[in-house]
Amino acid sequence: MDRYVVESPHSKEECLKALDEMLAEGPSILNKFDWGCTVGDHTGYAIIDADNETEAKRLVPSFIRSKARIVKVGKFTPEQIRSFH
């Protein structure tokens, strides 16, 4: 499994629909996300483990999925960083 950052932007007008769709998927999906909506950044943010980008993207409500940004991420060890020099 790989690790992904999921960003799910939506407009102020789409906000409640996006939240309702996330809630309909169940509390476990809703709890994966942190939201910037209350400070005017209408985006959901999550760091998740998934088999691939497509699986990660499925967490985003279908009507805003095309706007989602999915980034595969990982960590570096001290040895890896030293080897870059």
Coordinates of C-alpha atoms in Angstrom, one line a residue:
M1 CA 0.0 0.0 0.0
D2 CA 1.1 3.5 -0.7
R3 CA 0.5 6.8 1.1
Y4 CA -1.4 9.7 -0.6
V5 CA -2.3 13.3 0.2
V6 CA -5.9 13.9 -1.0
E7 CA -7.1 17.5 -1.5
S8 CA -10.7 17.9 -2.3
P9 CA -11.5 21.5 -3.2
H10 CA -15.1 22.7 -3.7
S11 CA -16.8 26.1 -3.8
K12 CA -18.8 27.7 -1.0
E13 CA -21.9 26.7 -2.9
E14 CA -20.9 23.1 -3.2
C15 CA -19.8 22.8 0.5
L16 CA -22.9 21.3 2.1
K17 CA -23.4 18.9 -0.7
A18 CA -19.8 17.7 -0.5
L19 CA -20.1 17.3 3.3
D20 CA -23.4 15.5 3.0
E21 CA -21.9 13.0 0.4
M22 CA -19.0 12.4 2.7
L23 CA -21.3 11.7 5.6
A24 CA -23.4 9.4 3.5
E25 CA -20.3 7.2 3.0
G26 CA -20.0 6.8 6.7
P27 CA -18.3 8.4 9.7
S28 CA -15.1 6.5 9.0
I29 CA -14.7 8.2 5.7
L30 CA -15.6 11.6 7.0
N31 CA -13.1 11.2 9.9
K32 CA -10.2 10.8 7.4
F33 CA -10.6 14.4 6.3
D34 CA -9.8 17.8 7.9
W35 CA -11.6 20.8 6.5
G36 CA -10.7 24.4 5.8
C37 CA -14.3 25.5 5.1
T38 CA -14.8 27.5 8.3
V39 CA -11.9 29.7 7.5
G40 CA -12.9 30.2 3.8
D41 CA -10.7 27.5 2.3
H42 CA -13.3 25.2 1.0
T43 CA -11.1 22.1 0.7
G44 CA -11.0 18.7 2.5
Y45 CA -7.5 17.4 3.3
A46 CA -6.6 13.8 4.0
I47 CA -3.5 11.6 4.3
I48 CA -4.4 8.0 3.5
D49 CA -3.1 4.6 2.7
A50 CA -4.4 3.2 -0.6
D51 CA -3.4 0.6 -3.2
N52 CA -3.3 3.3 -6.0
E53 CA -4.3 6.8 -6.9
T54 CA -7.7 5.7 -8.3
E55 CA -8.6 4.1 -5.0
A56 CA -7.5 7.3 -3.1
K57 CA -9.6 9.4 -5.4
R58 CA -12.8 7.4 -4.7
L59 CA -12.9 9.0 -1.3
V60 CA -13.8 12.3 -2.9
P61 CA -17.5 13.0 -3.7
S62 CA -18.2 12.1 -7.3
F63 CA -19.5 15.5 -8.4
I64 CA -16.2 17.2 -7.4
R65 CA -13.8 14.3 -8.1
S66 CA -12.4 16.0 -11.2
K67 CA -11.1 18.8 -9.1
A68 CA -9.4 16.6 -6.6
R69 CA -5.6 16.5 -6.3
I70 CA -4.0 13.2 -5.3
V71 CA -0.3 13.1 -4.5
K72 CA 1.7 10.0 -3.7
V73 CA 4.0 10.8 -0.8
G74 CA 6.7 9.1 1.2
K75 CA 9.4 9.6 3.7
F76 CA 13.2 9.9 3.3
T77 CA 15.6 8.2 5.6
P78 CA 18.8 10.0 6.8
E79 CA 20.8 7.7 4.6
Q80 CA 18.8 8.5 1.5
I81 CA 19.3 12.2 2.1
R82 CA 23.0 11.8 2.5
S83 CA 23.1 9.7 -0.7
F84 CA 21.6 12.7 -2.6
H85 CA 24.8 14.7 -2.1

